[in-house]
Coordinates of C-alpha atoms and ligand atoms in Angstrom, one line a residue:
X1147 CA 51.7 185.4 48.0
X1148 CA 54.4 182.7 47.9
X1149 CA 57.7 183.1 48.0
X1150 CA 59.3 179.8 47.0
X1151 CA 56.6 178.8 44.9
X1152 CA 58.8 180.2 41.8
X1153 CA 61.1 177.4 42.4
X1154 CA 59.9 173.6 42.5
X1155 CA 62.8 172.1 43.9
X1156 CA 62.2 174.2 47.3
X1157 CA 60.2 171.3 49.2
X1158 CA 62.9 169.1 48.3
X1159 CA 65.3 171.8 49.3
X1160 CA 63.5 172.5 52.7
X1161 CA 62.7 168.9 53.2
X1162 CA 66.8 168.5 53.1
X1163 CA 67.0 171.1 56.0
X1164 CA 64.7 168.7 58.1
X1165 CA 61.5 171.6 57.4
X1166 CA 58.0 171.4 56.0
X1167 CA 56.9 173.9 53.6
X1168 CA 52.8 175.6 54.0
X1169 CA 52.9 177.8 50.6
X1170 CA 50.0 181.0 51.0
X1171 CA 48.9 179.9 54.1
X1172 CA 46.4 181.8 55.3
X1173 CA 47.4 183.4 58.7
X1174 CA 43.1 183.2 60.1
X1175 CA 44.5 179.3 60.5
X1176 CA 47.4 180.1 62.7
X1177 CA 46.1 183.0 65.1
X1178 CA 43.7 183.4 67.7
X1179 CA 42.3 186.0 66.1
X1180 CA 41.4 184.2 63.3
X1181 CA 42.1 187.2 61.0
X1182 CA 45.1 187.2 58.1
X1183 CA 46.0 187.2 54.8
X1184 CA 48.7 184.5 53.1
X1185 CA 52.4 183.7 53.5
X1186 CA 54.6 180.6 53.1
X1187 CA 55.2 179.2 56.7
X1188 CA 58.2 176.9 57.0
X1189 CA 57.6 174.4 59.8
X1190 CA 61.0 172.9 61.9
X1191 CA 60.7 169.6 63.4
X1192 CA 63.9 169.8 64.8
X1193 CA 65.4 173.2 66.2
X1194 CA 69.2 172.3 66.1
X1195 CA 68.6 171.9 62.3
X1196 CA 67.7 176.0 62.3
X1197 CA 71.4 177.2 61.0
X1198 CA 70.7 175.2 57.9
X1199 CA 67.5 176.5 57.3
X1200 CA 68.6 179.9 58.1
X1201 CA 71.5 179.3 55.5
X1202 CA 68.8 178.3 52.7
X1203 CA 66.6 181.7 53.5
X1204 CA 69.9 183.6 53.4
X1205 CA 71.1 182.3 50.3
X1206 CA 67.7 182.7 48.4
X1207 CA 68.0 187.0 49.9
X1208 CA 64.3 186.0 52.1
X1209 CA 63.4 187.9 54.4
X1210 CA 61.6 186.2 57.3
X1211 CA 60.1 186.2 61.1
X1212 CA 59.0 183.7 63.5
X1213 CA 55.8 182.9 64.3
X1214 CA 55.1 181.6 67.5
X1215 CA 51.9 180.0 68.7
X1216 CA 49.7 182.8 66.5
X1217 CA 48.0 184.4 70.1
X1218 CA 49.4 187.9 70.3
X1219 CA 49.3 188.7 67.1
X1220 CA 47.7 190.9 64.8
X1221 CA 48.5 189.6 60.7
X1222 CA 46.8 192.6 57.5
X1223 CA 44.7 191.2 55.6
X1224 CA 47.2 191.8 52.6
X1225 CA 49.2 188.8 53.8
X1226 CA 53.3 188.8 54.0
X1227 CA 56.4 189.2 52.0
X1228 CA 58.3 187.3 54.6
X1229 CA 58.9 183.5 55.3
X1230 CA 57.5 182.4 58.8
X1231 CA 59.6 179.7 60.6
X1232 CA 57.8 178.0 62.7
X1233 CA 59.4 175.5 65.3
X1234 CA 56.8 173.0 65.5
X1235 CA 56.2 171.8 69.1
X1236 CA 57.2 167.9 70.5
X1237 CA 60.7 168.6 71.9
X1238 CA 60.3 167.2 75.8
X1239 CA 60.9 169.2 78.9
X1240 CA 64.4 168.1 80.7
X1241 CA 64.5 168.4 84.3
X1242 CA 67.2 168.2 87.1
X1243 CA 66.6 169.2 90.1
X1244 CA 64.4 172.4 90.1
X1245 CA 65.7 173.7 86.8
X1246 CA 63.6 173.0 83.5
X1247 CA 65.0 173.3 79.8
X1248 CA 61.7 174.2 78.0
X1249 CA 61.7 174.2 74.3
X1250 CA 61.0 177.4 73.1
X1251 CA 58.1 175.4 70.5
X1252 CA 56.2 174.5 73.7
X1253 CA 52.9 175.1 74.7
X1254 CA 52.8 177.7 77.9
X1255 CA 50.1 175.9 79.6
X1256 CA 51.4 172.5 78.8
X1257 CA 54.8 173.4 80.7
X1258 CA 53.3 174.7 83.4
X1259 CA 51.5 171.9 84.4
X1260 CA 54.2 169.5 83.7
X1261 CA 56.5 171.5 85.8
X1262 CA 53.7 171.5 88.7
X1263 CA 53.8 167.3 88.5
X1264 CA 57.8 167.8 89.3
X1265 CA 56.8 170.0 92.0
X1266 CA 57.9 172.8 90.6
X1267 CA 56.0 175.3 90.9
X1268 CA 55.9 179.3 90.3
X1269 CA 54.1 179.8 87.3
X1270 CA 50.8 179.0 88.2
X1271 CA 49.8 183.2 87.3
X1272 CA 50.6 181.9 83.5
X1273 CA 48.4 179.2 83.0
X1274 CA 45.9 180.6 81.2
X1275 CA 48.0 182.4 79.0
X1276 CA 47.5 181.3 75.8
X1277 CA 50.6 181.0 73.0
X1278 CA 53.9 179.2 72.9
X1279 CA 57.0 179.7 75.6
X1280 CA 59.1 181.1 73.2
X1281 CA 56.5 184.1 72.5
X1282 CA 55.8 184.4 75.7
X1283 CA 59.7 184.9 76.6
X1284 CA 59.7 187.7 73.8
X1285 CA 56.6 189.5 75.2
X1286 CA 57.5 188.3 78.8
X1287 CA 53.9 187.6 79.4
X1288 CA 52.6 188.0 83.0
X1289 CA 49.2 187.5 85.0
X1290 CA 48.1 187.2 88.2
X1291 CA 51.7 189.0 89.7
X1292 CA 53.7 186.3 87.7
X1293 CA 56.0 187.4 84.6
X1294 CA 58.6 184.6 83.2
X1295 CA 61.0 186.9 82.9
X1296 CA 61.4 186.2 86.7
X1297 CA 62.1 182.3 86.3
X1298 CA 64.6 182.4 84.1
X1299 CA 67.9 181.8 84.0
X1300 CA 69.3 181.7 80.5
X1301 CA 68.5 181.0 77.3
X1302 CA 69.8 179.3 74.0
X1303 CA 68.8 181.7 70.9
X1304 CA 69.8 181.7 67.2
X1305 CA 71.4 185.1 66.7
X1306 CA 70.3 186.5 63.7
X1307 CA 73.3 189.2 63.8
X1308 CA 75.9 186.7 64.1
X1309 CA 74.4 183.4 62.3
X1310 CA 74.7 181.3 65.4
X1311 CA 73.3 180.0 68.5
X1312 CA 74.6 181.3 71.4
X1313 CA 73.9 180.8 75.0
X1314 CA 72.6 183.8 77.2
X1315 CA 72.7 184.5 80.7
X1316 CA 69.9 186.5 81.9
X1317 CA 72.0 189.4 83.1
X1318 CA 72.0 189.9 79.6
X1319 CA 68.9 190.4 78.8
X1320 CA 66.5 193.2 79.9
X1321 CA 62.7 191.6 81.2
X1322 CA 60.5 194.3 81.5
X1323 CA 56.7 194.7 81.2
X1324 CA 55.7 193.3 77.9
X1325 CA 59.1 194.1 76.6
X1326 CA 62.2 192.3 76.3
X1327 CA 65.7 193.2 75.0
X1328 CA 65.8 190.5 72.7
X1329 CA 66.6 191.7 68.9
X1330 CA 64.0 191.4 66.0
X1331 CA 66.6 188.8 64.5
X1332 CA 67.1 186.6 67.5
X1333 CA 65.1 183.5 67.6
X1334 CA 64.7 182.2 70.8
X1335 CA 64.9 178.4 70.7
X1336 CA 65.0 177.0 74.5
X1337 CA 65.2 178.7 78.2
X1338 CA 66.6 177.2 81.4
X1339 CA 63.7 177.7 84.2
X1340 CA 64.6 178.0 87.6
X1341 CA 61.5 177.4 89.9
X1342 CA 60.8 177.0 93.8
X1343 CA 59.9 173.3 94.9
X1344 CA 56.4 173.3 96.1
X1345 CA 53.6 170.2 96.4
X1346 CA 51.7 169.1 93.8
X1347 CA 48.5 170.3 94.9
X1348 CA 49.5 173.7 96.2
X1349 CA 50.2 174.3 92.7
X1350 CA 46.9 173.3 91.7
X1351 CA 45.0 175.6 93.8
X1352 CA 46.9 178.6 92.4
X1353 CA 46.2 177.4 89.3
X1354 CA 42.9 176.5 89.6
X1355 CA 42.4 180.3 91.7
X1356 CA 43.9 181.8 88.4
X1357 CA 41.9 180.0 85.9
X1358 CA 38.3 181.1 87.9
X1359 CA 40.2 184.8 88.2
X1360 CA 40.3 184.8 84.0
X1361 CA 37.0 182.9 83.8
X1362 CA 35.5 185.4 85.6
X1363 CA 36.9 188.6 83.7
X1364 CA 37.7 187.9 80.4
X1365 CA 36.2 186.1 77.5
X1366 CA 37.8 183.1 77.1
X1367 CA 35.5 181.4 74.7
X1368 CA 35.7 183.7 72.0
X1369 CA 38.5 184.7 69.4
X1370 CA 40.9 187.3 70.5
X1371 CA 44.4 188.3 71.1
X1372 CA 44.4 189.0 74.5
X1373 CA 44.8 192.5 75.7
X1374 CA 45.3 194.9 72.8
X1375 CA 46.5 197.9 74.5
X1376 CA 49.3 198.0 77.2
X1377 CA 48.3 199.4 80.6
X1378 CA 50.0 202.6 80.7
X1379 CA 51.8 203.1 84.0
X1380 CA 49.6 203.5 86.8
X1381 CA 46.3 202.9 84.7
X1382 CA 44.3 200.5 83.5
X1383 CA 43.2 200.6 79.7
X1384 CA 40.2 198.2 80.3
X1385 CA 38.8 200.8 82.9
X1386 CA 39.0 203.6 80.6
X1387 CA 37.8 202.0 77.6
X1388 CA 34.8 200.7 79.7
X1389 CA 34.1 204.0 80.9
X1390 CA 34.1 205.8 77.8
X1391 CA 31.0 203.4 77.4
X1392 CA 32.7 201.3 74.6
X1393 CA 31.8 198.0 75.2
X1394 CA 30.2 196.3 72.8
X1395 CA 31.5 198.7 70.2
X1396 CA 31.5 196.9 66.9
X1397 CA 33.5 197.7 63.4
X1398 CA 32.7 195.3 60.8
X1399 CA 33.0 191.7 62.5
X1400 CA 35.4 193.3 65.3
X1401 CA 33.8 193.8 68.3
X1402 CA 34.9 195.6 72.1
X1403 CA 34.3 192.9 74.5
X1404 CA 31.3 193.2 76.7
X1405 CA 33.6 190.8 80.0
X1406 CA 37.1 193.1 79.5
X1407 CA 37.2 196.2 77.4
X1408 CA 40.5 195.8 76.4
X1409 CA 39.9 192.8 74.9
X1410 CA 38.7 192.8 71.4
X1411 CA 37.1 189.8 69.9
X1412 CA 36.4 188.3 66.4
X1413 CA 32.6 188.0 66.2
X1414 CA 31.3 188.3 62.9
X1415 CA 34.3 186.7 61.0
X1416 CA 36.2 190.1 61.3
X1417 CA 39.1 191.4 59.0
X1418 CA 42.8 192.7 60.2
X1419 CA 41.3 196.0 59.0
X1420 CA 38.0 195.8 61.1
X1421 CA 40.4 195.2 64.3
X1422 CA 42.7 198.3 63.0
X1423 CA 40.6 200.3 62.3
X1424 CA 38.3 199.4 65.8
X1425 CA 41.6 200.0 67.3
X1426 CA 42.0 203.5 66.0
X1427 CA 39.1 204.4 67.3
X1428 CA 39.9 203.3 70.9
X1429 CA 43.1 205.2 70.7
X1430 CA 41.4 208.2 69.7
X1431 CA 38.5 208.2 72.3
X1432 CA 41.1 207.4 75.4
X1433 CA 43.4 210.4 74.0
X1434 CA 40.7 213.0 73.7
X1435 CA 38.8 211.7 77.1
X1436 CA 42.4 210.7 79.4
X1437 CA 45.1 212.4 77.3
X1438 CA 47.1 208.9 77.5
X1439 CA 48.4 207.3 74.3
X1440 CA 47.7 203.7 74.0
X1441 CA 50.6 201.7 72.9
X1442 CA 49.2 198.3 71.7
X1443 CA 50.0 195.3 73.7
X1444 CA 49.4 192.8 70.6
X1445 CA 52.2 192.4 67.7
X1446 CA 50.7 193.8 64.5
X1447 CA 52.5 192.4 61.4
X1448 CA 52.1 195.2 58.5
X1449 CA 53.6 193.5 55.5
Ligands
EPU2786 N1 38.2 196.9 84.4 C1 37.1 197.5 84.2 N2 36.4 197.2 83.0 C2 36.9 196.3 82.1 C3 38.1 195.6 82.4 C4 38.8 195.9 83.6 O1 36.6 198.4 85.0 O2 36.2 196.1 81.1 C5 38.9 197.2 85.7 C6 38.9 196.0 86.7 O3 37.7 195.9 87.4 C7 40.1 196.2 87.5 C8 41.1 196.9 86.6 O4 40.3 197.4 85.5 O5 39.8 197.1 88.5 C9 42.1 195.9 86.0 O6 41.5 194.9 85.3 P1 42.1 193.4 85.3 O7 42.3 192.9 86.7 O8 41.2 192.6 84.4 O9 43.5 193.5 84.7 P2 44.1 194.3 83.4 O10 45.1 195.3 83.9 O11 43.0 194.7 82.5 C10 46.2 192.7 83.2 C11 46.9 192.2 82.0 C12 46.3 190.9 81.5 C13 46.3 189.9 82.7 C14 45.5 190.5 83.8 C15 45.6 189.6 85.1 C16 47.7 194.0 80.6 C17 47.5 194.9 79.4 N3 46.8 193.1 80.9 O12 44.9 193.1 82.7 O13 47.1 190.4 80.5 O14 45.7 188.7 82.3 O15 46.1 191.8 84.2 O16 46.8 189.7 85.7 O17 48.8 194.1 81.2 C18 47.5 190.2 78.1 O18 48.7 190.4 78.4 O19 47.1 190.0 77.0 C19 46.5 190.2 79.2 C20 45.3 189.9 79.0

């Protein structure tokens, strides 16, 4: 499934726009899950070149969504009609005083260990989050009592509605429990951080606390998408999905971790349709046994 293929003149075109064309790439490549069928993924080197490259998708009438760093996310095995625009990661951290202007391309894990080096600490409950700062903004990812929703302090985002970048104060924008306000259109492209000054090596210990906490409870090694549910107030999905005895529960190559049960792994060189279907089958044992819907906590792209 390609989209631009039809035209030959489209790497040239892209290349123009300062952005790399992948045709069919197969989405196993680019997320943690490792499951995913084919779409064209246009890679930007550069994220102040995005209007032009937004201009080129608009013109050819392409529809599109941005992949971030592939680790929340659920892709069917069909593939997608859409273009994925990519920001590829290398912009550098800037830092004055205890702010930090994080490219949205960067890795999680990465800023938060360059931001302990300044001192700045914080965000030590994210560091073993996997997935890129941009994602993580959309989903506000938390762990360990930290969400980065909390840090920051505004953001630059592409506005899909209005076809520009526009700066955004965060009284603007709603940071709730993996949910944002941000629309399906915006694309997130930088965030100024504000974090509390703290020594180096205080820093490490949370971090290093953190990283034993996940060690210890979740299975790190293996392919997966983190969580797949959402806790539902007051709850905790990987206790009920444990106590319904479903650990180890396996659908085709898709199999309920035995370390967290809400976290389902790729064993067996699974499909999207093993996980959805292994999914279903959670949602229906937790509604019969606890009368709580699950809502799922990873971002499953239908086509
Ligand atoms: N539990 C079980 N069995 C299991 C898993 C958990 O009994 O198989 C129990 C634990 O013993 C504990 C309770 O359930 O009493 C909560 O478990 P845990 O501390 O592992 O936290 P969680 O609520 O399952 C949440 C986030 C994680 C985050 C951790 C640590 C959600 C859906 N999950 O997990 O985030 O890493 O807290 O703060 O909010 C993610 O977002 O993808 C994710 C993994």
């Amino acid at each position: 499934m390609s989209l631009l293929a039809q035209d030959p003149a489209t790497g040239n075109q892209l290349a123009a726009c300062g952005a790399e064309w992948l045709p069919g790439e197969p989405l196993g490549r680019h997320t943690s899950l490792g499951v995913g069928g084919p779409a064209d993924i246009v890679r930007l080197r550069d994220s102040r070149r995005l209007p032009d490259l937004m201009e080129f998708l608009r013109r050819r009438d392409l529809r599109w969504r941005v992949l971030g760093g592939g680790t929340n996310l659920l892709v069917v095995d069909e593939g997608l009609p859409e273009v994925l625009i990519h920001l590829r990661r290398g912009e550098p951290i800037r830092f004055d005083g205890n702010h930090a202007q994080v490219p949205a391309s960067a890795n999680l894990g990465t800023t938060v260990m360059e931001c302990a080096r300044r001192n700045l600490g914080g965000l030590e409950g994210l560091i073993g989050v996997p997935g890129s700062v941009g994602g993580a903004l959309r989903m506000n990812a938390g762990a360990y009592g930290t969400e980065i929703g909390a840090s920051v302090r505004a953001l630059n985002i592409y506005r899909g509605s209005a076809g520009k970048v526009e700066t955004l104060k965060t009284q603007n924008v709603r940071f709730e429990y993996r949910h944002t306000s941000f629309a399906p259109d915006d694309i997130l492209l930088s965030v100024l951080l504000e974090l509390p000054e703290r020594p180096y090596e205080q820093i490490l210990q949370g971090v290093k606390l953190c990283n034993q906490k996940r060690r210890a409870s979740q299975p790190i090694h293996e392919k997966s998408a983190g969580c797949i549910f959402k806790n539902p107030a007051g709850l905790s999905t990987g206790k009920m999905i444990d106590e319904l005895g479903l650990k180890g529960t396996r659908v085709g190559g898709a199999v309920v971790s035995e370390r967290h049960a809400n976290f389902l792994v790729n064993r067996y060189q699974a499909t999207a349709s093993d996980f959805l279907k292994l999914m279903d089958l959670i949602r229906e044992r937790v509604l019969k046994a606890y009368g709580v819907e699950l809502e799922e906590e990873v971002i499953v792209w239908r086509g």
